Coordinates of C-alpha atoms and ligand atoms in Angstrom, one line a residue:
X1 CA 105.7 91.1 103.8
X2 CA 105.4 87.8 103.9
X3 CA 101.5 87.8 105.6
X4 CA 100.5 85.2 107.5
X5 CA 102.9 83.0 107.0
X6 CA 104.3 81.7 110.6
X7 CA 100.0 81.5 111.3
X8 CA 99.8 78.5 113.6
X9 CA 98.5 75.6 111.8
X10 CA 95.0 75.2 114.6
X11 CA 93.6 78.0 111.9
X12 CA 93.7 75.5 108.9
X13 CA 92.2 72.2 108.5
X14 CA 90.0 70.3 105.5
X15 CA 87.2 69.3 103.8
X16 CA 83.9 71.4 102.0
X17 CA 81.1 73.8 103.2
X18 CA 78.5 75.1 101.9
X19 CA 79.8 78.9 101.9
X20 CA 75.6 80.0 101.4
X21 CA 74.6 78.2 104.2
X22 CA 74.6 81.5 106.2
X23 CA 72.0 82.9 104.4
X24 CA 69.6 80.4 105.0
X25 CA 70.4 80.3 109.1
X26 CA 69.8 83.7 108.8
X27 CA 66.5 83.4 107.2
X28 CA 67.1 87.7 105.5
X29 CA 66.5 86.7 102.5
X30 CA 65.4 83.7 100.8
X31 CA 68.4 81.2 100.3
X32 CA 66.0 80.1 96.4
X33 CA 67.0 84.1 95.6
X34 CA 69.3 84.2 96.0
X35 CA 70.8 81.3 94.2
X36 CA 68.8 82.3 91.0
X37 CA 70.2 85.8 91.2
X38 CA 66.9 88.3 92.2
X39 CA 68.2 89.4 94.9
X40 CA 70.7 91.3 92.7
X41 CA 68.2 93.4 91.6
X42 CA 67.9 95.0 95.7
X43 CA 70.1 98.2 94.9
X44 CA 67.4 98.7 92.2
X45 CA 64.6 98.0 94.3
X46 CA 65.7 100.7 96.9
X47 CA 63.5 102.9 98.3
X48 CA 63.5 106.3 96.6
X49 CA 66.2 108.7 99.2
X50 CA 65.2 110.7 101.8
X51 CA 68.5 113.9 102.0
X52 CA 69.2 112.6 105.2
X53 CA 70.8 110.1 106.3
X54 CA 71.1 108.6 109.8
X55 CA 73.3 105.7 109.0
X56 CA 76.5 105.2 106.8
X57 CA 77.8 101.2 106.2
X58 CA 81.0 101.9 104.9
X59 CA 82.4 98.9 103.0
X60 CA 86.2 97.7 102.4
X61 CA 88.0 95.6 99.9
X62 CA 91.8 96.0 101.6
X63 CA 94.1 96.4 99.0
X64 CA 91.9 95.9 95.8
X65 CA 93.6 96.7 92.3
X66 CA 91.0 98.0 90.4
X67 CA 91.3 94.5 88.1
X68 CA 90.1 92.7 91.1
X69 CA 86.6 94.0 90.6
X70 CA 86.4 92.3 86.2
X71 CA 88.4 89.1 87.3
X72 CA 86.3 89.0 90.5
X73 CA 83.1 89.1 88.1
X74 CA 84.4 86.6 85.8
X75 CA 84.7 84.1 88.4
X76 CA 81.3 84.6 90.0
X77 CA 80.6 83.7 86.7
X78 CA 82.6 81.2 86.7
X79 CA 82.1 79.3 90.5
X80 CA 78.4 79.6 90.6
X81 CA 76.8 81.5 87.5
X82 CA 75.5 84.3 88.6
X83 CA 76.7 88.1 89.0
X84 CA 78.7 89.7 91.4
X85 CA 77.2 92.9 93.3
X86 CA 79.6 95.5 92.9
X87 CA 79.6 94.3 89.2
X88 CA 75.8 95.7 89.2
X89 CA 76.3 98.4 91.7
X90 CA 78.1 100.1 88.5
X91 CA 75.5 99.0 86.1
X92 CA 72.2 100.8 88.8
X93 CA 71.8 104.3 87.2
X94 CA 71.2 105.1 91.2
X95 CA 73.7 104.5 92.5
X96 CA 77.5 107.1 91.6
X97 CA 81.1 105.7 90.6
X98 CA 84.1 107.3 91.3
X99 CA 87.3 107.0 91.9
X100 CA 88.8 107.1 95.7
X101 CA 93.0 108.8 95.4
X102 CA 94.5 107.3 98.7
X103 CA 97.9 108.5 98.5
X104 CA 99.3 109.3 102.6
X105 CA 101.7 111.8 103.8
X106 CA 104.8 111.0 103.3
X107 CA 104.2 108.5 100.0
X108 CA 102.1 107.9 97.2
X109 CA 101.7 104.7 97.5
X110 CA 100.3 104.1 100.8
X111 CA 99.8 101.8 103.7
X112 CA 96.5 100.6 105.3
X113 CA 97.0 102.9 108.6
X114 CA 97.2 105.8 106.6
X115 CA 94.5 105.4 104.4
X116 CA 91.8 104.3 106.7
X117 CA 93.3 107.7 109.2
X118 CA 93.0 109.4 106.2
X119 CA 89.0 108.1 106.1
X120 CA 88.4 108.5 110.1
X121 CA 90.6 111.6 111.0
X122 CA 90.5 113.8 108.5
X123 CA 93.7 114.1 107.8
X124 CA 96.9 112.4 104.9
X125 CA 99.6 111.1 108.1
X126 CA 102.8 109.5 107.6
X127 CA 102.6 105.3 106.6
X128 CA 102.3 103.1 109.5
X129 CA 100.5 105.6 111.5
X130 CA 97.1 105.3 112.9
X131 CA 95.7 109.4 112.9
X132 CA 99.1 110.7 114.3
X133 CA 100.5 113.8 112.6
X134 CA 104.1 113.8 110.8
X135 CA 104.6 116.4 113.8
X136 CA 103.8 113.7 117.0
X137 CA 100.2 115.5 117.4
X138 CA 96.7 112.9 117.9
X139 CA 94.3 113.2 115.6
X140 CA 90.7 112.1 117.2
X141 CA 89.2 109.7 115.2
X142 CA 85.7 109.5 113.3
X143 CA 84.3 107.0 116.5
X144 CA 85.2 110.0 119.1
X145 CA 83.9 112.3 117.7
X146 CA 80.5 110.7 116.8
X147 CA 79.9 108.5 119.9
X148 CA 79.5 112.1 121.7
X149 CA 76.5 112.8 118.9
X150 CA 74.7 109.6 120.7
X151 CA 75.9 107.6 117.1
X152 CA 76.5 104.0 117.2
X153 CA 79.9 102.2 116.1
X154 CA 80.8 98.9 114.3
X155 CA 83.6 98.1 113.3
X156 CA 83.5 94.5 111.1
X157 CA 86.6 92.8 109.6
X158 CA 88.4 89.2 108.9
X159 CA 92.1 91.2 110.3
X160 CA 92.4 91.9 114.4
X161 CA 89.5 93.5 114.7
X162 CA 92.6 96.4 115.9
X163 CA 94.0 95.8 112.7
X164 CA 95.3 98.5 111.0
X165 CA 91.8 99.5 108.7
X166 CA 89.2 99.3 111.9
X167 CA 91.9 100.8 114.3
X168 CA 91.8 104.5 111.4
X169 CA 88.4 104.8 112.5
X170 CA 88.5 104.4 116.6
X171 CA 92.1 104.8 117.8
X172 CA 94.3 107.1 117.2
X173 CA 98.5 105.6 117.9
X174 CA 102.0 106.4 116.3
X175 CA 102.9 103.0 114.8
X176 CA 99.6 100.2 113.6
X177 CA 102.1 97.4 115.3
X178 CA 100.6 98.1 118.5
X179 CA 97.7 97.0 118.3
X180 CA 96.7 95.9 122.2
X181 CA 97.3 99.7 122.6
X182 CA 95.0 99.6 120.1
X183 CA 92.7 97.0 121.7
X184 CA 91.4 98.7 124.8
X185 CA 90.7 102.4 123.2
X186 CA 87.7 100.7 121.5
X187 CA 86.6 99.8 125.1
X188 CA 82.7 102.2 125.0
X189 CA 83.5 103.8 122.2
X190 CA 83.0 100.7 119.6
X191 CA 79.8 99.3 119.9
X192 CA 80.3 96.3 117.8
X193 CA 84.0 94.4 117.3
X194 CA 83.9 91.8 115.2
X195 CA 87.1 90.0 113.7
X196 CA 89.8 88.3 114.6
X197 CA 92.7 88.6 117.4
X198 CA 91.1 87.1 120.7
X199 CA 94.9 87.7 121.4
X200 CA 94.8 91.2 121.6
X201 CA 91.3 90.9 124.9
X202 CA 93.2 87.6 127.1
X203 CA 95.1 88.2 130.6
X204 CA 97.1 84.9 129.5
X205 CA 98.2 86.4 125.7
X206 CA 98.6 90.3 126.8
X207 CA 102.7 91.5 127.7
X208 CA 100.3 93.4 130.7
X209 CA 98.1 90.6 131.9
X210 CA 95.0 93.1 131.2
X211 CA 91.8 91.4 131.3
X212 CA 90.2 93.2 128.4
X213 CA 88.1 90.4 128.0
X214 CA 86.4 91.1 131.6
X215 CA 86.5 95.3 131.3
X216 CA 84.3 94.6 128.0
X217 CA 81.8 92.7 129.9
X218 CA 81.6 94.2 132.3
X219 CA 80.8 97.7 130.9
X220 CA 78.0 95.3 129.0
X221 CA 79.3 94.2 125.8
X222 CA 78.7 90.1 125.3
X223 CA 81.9 88.6 124.9
X224 CA 81.6 86.0 122.0
X225 CA 83.8 83.0 120.7
X226 CA 82.2 81.6 118.2
X227 CA 79.9 81.8 115.5
X228 CA 76.7 80.0 116.7
X229 CA 77.4 82.3 119.8
X230 CA 76.9 85.0 117.7
X231 CA 74.1 84.1 116.2
X232 CA 72.6 83.7 119.5
X233 CA 73.4 86.9 120.9
X234 CA 71.1 89.1 121.9
X235 CA 72.4 92.3 123.4
X236 CA 73.0 95.5 121.5
X237 CA 77.3 95.9 122.3
X238 CA 79.7 93.0 121.1
X239 CA 83.3 92.2 121.0
X240 CA 83.6 89.2 119.3
X241 CA 86.6 87.5 118.2
X242 CA 86.9 84.5 115.7
X243 CA 90.6 83.4 116.2
X244 CA 93.7 84.7 117.9
X245 CA 94.4 86.3 114.2
X246 CA 93.1 86.7 111.5
X247 CA 90.2 84.5 110.0
X248 CA 91.2 82.7 108.2
X249 CA 91.2 83.1 104.5
X250 CA 87.9 81.5 102.5
X251 CA 89.2 79.5 100.4
X252 CA 90.8 77.7 103.2
X253 CA 87.2 77.9 105.1
X254 CA 84.8 77.0 102.0
X255 CA 87.3 74.1 102.2
X256 CA 87.1 73.0 106.6
X257 CA 83.6 72.1 107.4
X258 CA 84.9 72.7 111.4
X259 CA 86.5 76.0 110.3
X260 CA 83.5 76.9 108.6
X261 CA 81.0 75.6 111.8
X262 CA 83.4 78.5 114.2
X263 CA 84.0 81.5 112.5
X264 CA 81.3 83.2 111.1
X265 CA 81.6 84.7 107.3
X266 CA 81.8 88.5 106.6
X267 CA 78.6 88.4 105.7
X268 CA 77.2 86.7 108.8
X269 CA 79.2 89.1 110.8
X270 CA 77.7 92.1 109.0
X271 CA 74.6 91.0 109.5
X272 CA 74.7 91.0 113.5
X273 CA 75.5 94.2 113.3
X274 CA 73.8 95.7 111.1
X275 CA 70.6 94.4 111.8
X276 CA 71.2 95.6 115.5
X277 CA 72.1 99.3 113.9
X278 CA 68.7 99.0 112.0
X279 CA 66.8 98.5 115.1
X280 CA 65.5 102.0 116.0
X281 CA 66.3 105.2 115.3
X282 CA 69.7 106.3 117.2
X283 CA 72.0 107.1 114.1
X284 CA 75.1 104.5 113.5
X285 CA 77.8 104.6 111.3
X286 CA 79.7 101.2 110.4
X287 CA 82.6 100.2 108.9
X288 CA 82.9 96.6 106.9
X289 CA 86.5 95.1 106.1
X290 CA 87.5 92.6 103.5
X291 CA 90.6 92.7 105.0
X292 CA 92.2 89.5 103.4
X293 CA 91.8 90.2 100.2
X294 CA 95.6 92.7 100.4
X295 CA 96.9 89.7 102.7
X296 CA 96.6 87.4 99.6
X297 CA 97.4 89.7 97.0
X298 CA 101.2 90.5 98.8
X299 CA 101.0 87.2 98.3
X300 CA 100.6 86.4 94.5
X301 CA 97.8 83.5 95.3
X302 CA 95.2 84.5 93.0
X303 CA 92.7 81.6 94.8
X304 CA 92.4 83.2 98.1
X305 CA 92.3 86.8 96.5
X306 CA 89.0 85.4 94.4
X307 CA 87.3 83.9 97.5
X308 CA 88.6 86.7 100.1
X309 CA 86.6 89.4 96.8
X310 CA 83.5 86.9 96.9
X311 CA 82.4 87.0 100.4
X312 CA 82.9 90.6 100.5
X313 CA 80.5 91.1 97.6
X314 CA 78.2 88.5 99.7
X315 CA 78.2 91.1 102.9
X316 CA 77.7 94.0 100.3
X317 CA 74.5 91.9 99.1
X318 CA 73.1 91.5 102.2
X319 CA 73.8 94.6 102.9
X320 CA 71.8 96.0 100.3
X321 CA 69.5 94.2 100.5
X322 CA 68.8 94.6 104.9
X323 CA 68.7 98.1 103.5
X324 CA 66.3 98.2 100.0
X325 CA 63.6 99.4 102.8
X326 CA 65.4 102.1 104.2
X327 CA 65.6 105.3 102.2
X328 CA 68.1 106.6 105.2
X329 CA 70.7 104.7 104.6
X330 CA 74.0 105.6 103.1
X331 CA 76.2 102.3 101.7
X332 CA 79.7 103.3 100.6
X333 CA 81.9 100.1 98.5
X334 CA 85.5 100.9 97.9
X335 CA 88.8 100.4 98.9
X336 CA 91.9 101.7 100.5
X337 CA 94.6 101.1 97.8
X338 CA 95.6 98.1 95.8
X339 CA 98.1 95.5 95.4
X340 CA 99.7 93.7 93.2
X341 CA 97.7 94.5 90.2
X342 CA 96.1 91.4 89.3
X343 CA 95.0 90.6 85.8
X344 CA 94.4 88.1 83.7
X345 CA 97.2 87.9 80.3
X346 CA 96.6 86.9 77.3
X347 CA 97.7 83.4 76.3
X348 CA 98.9 80.8 73.6
X349 CA 98.0 81.7 70.2
X350 CA 95.5 84.5 69.7
X351 CA 94.9 84.7 73.4
X352 CA 92.7 81.5 72.8
X353 CA 94.3 80.1 75.9
X354 CA 93.2 82.7 78.1
X355 CA 89.3 80.8 79.3
X356 CA 91.1 78.1 79.7
X357 CA 93.5 78.7 81.7
X358 CA 91.6 81.5 84.4
X359 CA 89.3 78.2 84.5
X360 CA 92.5 76.1 86.4
X361 CA 91.7 79.0 89.5
X362 CA 88.7 77.2 90.6
X363 CA 91.1 73.9 90.8
X364 CA 92.8 75.7 94.3
X365 CA 91.4 73.8 96.7
X366 CA 93.9 76.3 100.0
X367 CA 95.1 79.5 99.7
X368 CA 98.8 79.9 99.5
X369 CA 99.5 80.6 103.2
X370 CA 98.5 76.4 104.1
X371 CA 101.2 75.4 101.3
X372 CA 103.9 77.4 102.9
X373 CA 102.4 75.9 107.0
X374 CA 102.6 72.4 106.0
X375 CA 105.7 73.2 103.8
X376 CA 107.2 74.6 107.1
X377 CA 105.7 72.1 109.3
X378 CA 107.0 69.3 107.6
X379 CA 110.7 68.3 109.0
X380 CA 112.8 68.1 105.9
X381 CA 110.8 70.1 103.0
X382 CA 112.7 69.4 100.4
X383 CA 111.7 70.3 96.1
X384 CA 109.6 67.0 96.0
X385 CA 107.1 68.2 99.2
X386 CA 106.6 71.4 97.9
X387 CA 106.0 69.4 94.5
X388 CA 103.3 67.6 96.0
X389 CA 101.4 70.3 98.3
X390 CA 101.3 72.8 95.0
X391 CA 100.4 69.6 93.0
X392 CA 97.3 68.7 95.9
X393 CA 96.3 72.5 97.3
X394 CA 97.0 74.4 93.1
X395 CA 96.1 71.1 91.1
X396 CA 99.4 72.1 88.9
X397 CA 102.6 70.3 88.7
X398 CA 105.9 72.4 88.9
X399 CA 108.4 71.7 87.3
X400 CA 111.8 70.3 89.1
X401 CA 113.9 73.1 88.2
X402 CA 111.0 75.8 89.6
X403 CA 110.5 73.7 92.9
X404 CA 114.7 73.8 93.4
X405 CA 113.9 77.6 92.9
X406 CA 111.5 77.8 95.2
X407 CA 113.2 75.5 97.9
X408 CA 116.1 77.7 97.3
X409 CA 114.8 80.7 98.1
X410 CA 112.1 79.3 101.2
X411 CA 116.6 78.6 102.6
X412 CA 117.2 82.4 101.9
X413 CA 119.9 81.3 99.3
X414 CA 120.1 83.3 96.4
X415 CA 118.4 82.9 93.2
X416 CA 118.7 85.1 90.5
X417 CA 114.9 86.8 90.3
X418 CA 114.4 89.1 88.2
X419 CA 112.3 92.0 89.6
X420 CA 113.3 92.8 93.0
X421 CA 109.3 92.5 93.8
X422 CA 110.3 88.5 93.6
X423 CA 112.3 88.1 96.0
X424 CA 110.3 86.0 98.5
X425 CA 108.5 82.1 98.2
X426 CA 105.5 84.3 97.2
X427 CA 106.4 86.2 94.4
X428 CA 108.4 83.1 93.0
X429 CA 104.9 81.1 93.3
X430 CA 102.8 83.7 91.9
X431 CA 104.7 83.4 89.0
X432 CA 104.6 79.7 89.0
X433 CA 100.9 79.6 89.2
X434 CA 100.0 82.3 87.3
X435 CA 101.7 80.3 84.0
X436 CA 98.7 77.5 84.8
X437 CA 96.2 80.3 85.9
X438 CA 97.4 83.4 83.0
X439 CA 97.1 85.6 86.7
X440 CA 100.4 88.3 86.0
X441 CA 101.3 90.4 88.9
X442 CA 103.2 93.6 89.4
X443 CA 104.6 92.7 92.3
X444 CA 104.3 91.9 95.8
X445 CA 103.2 95.1 97.8
X446 CA 100.6 97.8 97.6
X447 CA 100.7 100.3 94.2
X448 CA 99.2 103.9 94.1
X449 CA 96.3 103.7 91.6
X450 CA 93.7 105.0 92.5
X451 CA 90.7 102.4 93.9
X452 CA 87.5 101.5 92.9
X453 CA 84.6 103.4 94.8
X454 CA 80.4 102.4 94.7
X455 CA 77.5 104.7 96.8
X456 CA 74.5 104.4 96.7
X457 CA 71.4 106.0 99.2
X458 CA 70.8 109.1 100.2
X459 CA 73.2 111.7 100.0
X460 CA 75.8 108.8 97.7
X461 CA 76.5 112.1 94.9
X462 CA 78.8 113.0 97.2
X463 CA 80.6 109.6 96.8
X464 CA 80.5 110.2 93.0
X465 CA 84.3 111.2 90.8
X466 CA 87.1 111.9 91.8
X467 CA 87.5 111.1 96.0
X468 CA 90.4 112.0 97.9
X469 CA 90.7 110.0 100.9
X470 CA 91.1 112.9 103.7
X471 CA 87.8 114.1 102.4
X472 CA 85.9 111.5 103.4
X473 CA 86.1 112.1 106.9
X474 CA 84.4 116.0 106.5
X475 CA 81.2 114.1 104.7
X476 CA 81.1 111.8 107.1
X477 CA 80.8 114.1 109.6
X478 CA 78.3 116.5 107.9
X479 CA 76.3 113.5 107.1
X480 CA 76.2 111.9 110.7
X481 CA 77.8 114.5 113.1
Ligands
ZN1 ZN1 98.8 95.3 102.3

């Protein structure tokens, strides 16, 4: 799917921002310790776990193929001279390791709707459905069950808050695309809702003209729409939507001071939710999703993918730091499925050019989504135009024949592509970019690979070994219900 190619240009602007400024403003960890990497020890300092679990933070890098872990580690070392939290977790003897088996009811290759339903409803459903069985019967999602046990529920994502992965924990609907019908299901079922998708709560943008944001307000939610409002919010219940659609890719946010000032990072949203849940003694379930790793993989966009994987890792760092002194919080980090399986190829004689190619990723200054968006906005987008946009934003030159092939495929003309997965502009651009970055892709869709799984905290041994996705629900209910 050509995710986001039609996104509104207001979501993209340019200039530069310090991605770490959230730490200083949040005051939860000193920026100095974060920059020096000493926070990486947070996981190792975790208080001896009790058996009792009060809260679970379930973190998902959506569409993260297993190979992304090592690419993100290399990219983090390259661009910020320090390790990633997930890499550290794998090296931490108190954390467990495993693989998540993610098939859906009707395919070895799951989509996010079926994958999240397995976690949040305990049964495998067909791709495209959210907690609705193949026979049409609805499954009650975990958020509704845990509410009855007085637990607090949070959904934090960089996609629309009504997107498949958050919805799998808190909604039941036969088609994931009915986001307008998912939004009202969160009312009084989910305490903290943070991400994109303001349109689904806005009377002017809903086809039924229901003032859903107004309904949330009446029910005691603080309704916020930008970063400052979120950081200043005082209420226990929050509905925060910071874009009409998905939140911008981190690579675009990080190069745009205005965007970074108005849209919170995944780590900031996570801190806002977890900070509230850690106060008091209520049980809680917080789902945190780095959603756009999946979208970047569909777009074969390694710069956007690694930018969002690093933003996800910052959220993992924030969670491990905040829970380090709490012995009763379980943190699970995983993914719902692979996607396009990016990997670094051996480049040049004796592979001596691989590192140099990989370093070219750091020259990317925008997402492919933005490249295509700008091309789309030009009245006469020809081969020269796409060539100059690629040079400006991605830092490499397309050959004339490559630019012409890209234009032909953008104009939906038949071109010779050797793999049907590539008969899309994003697939073709991903291949051309790979000549400069060394990154190869299996295609532009989800893959069947089991995903990585790490857990730390009480009862984390439940998440070691090979875990069937639909067994997660039972563990969460036993721990929190
Ligand atoms: Zn996807």
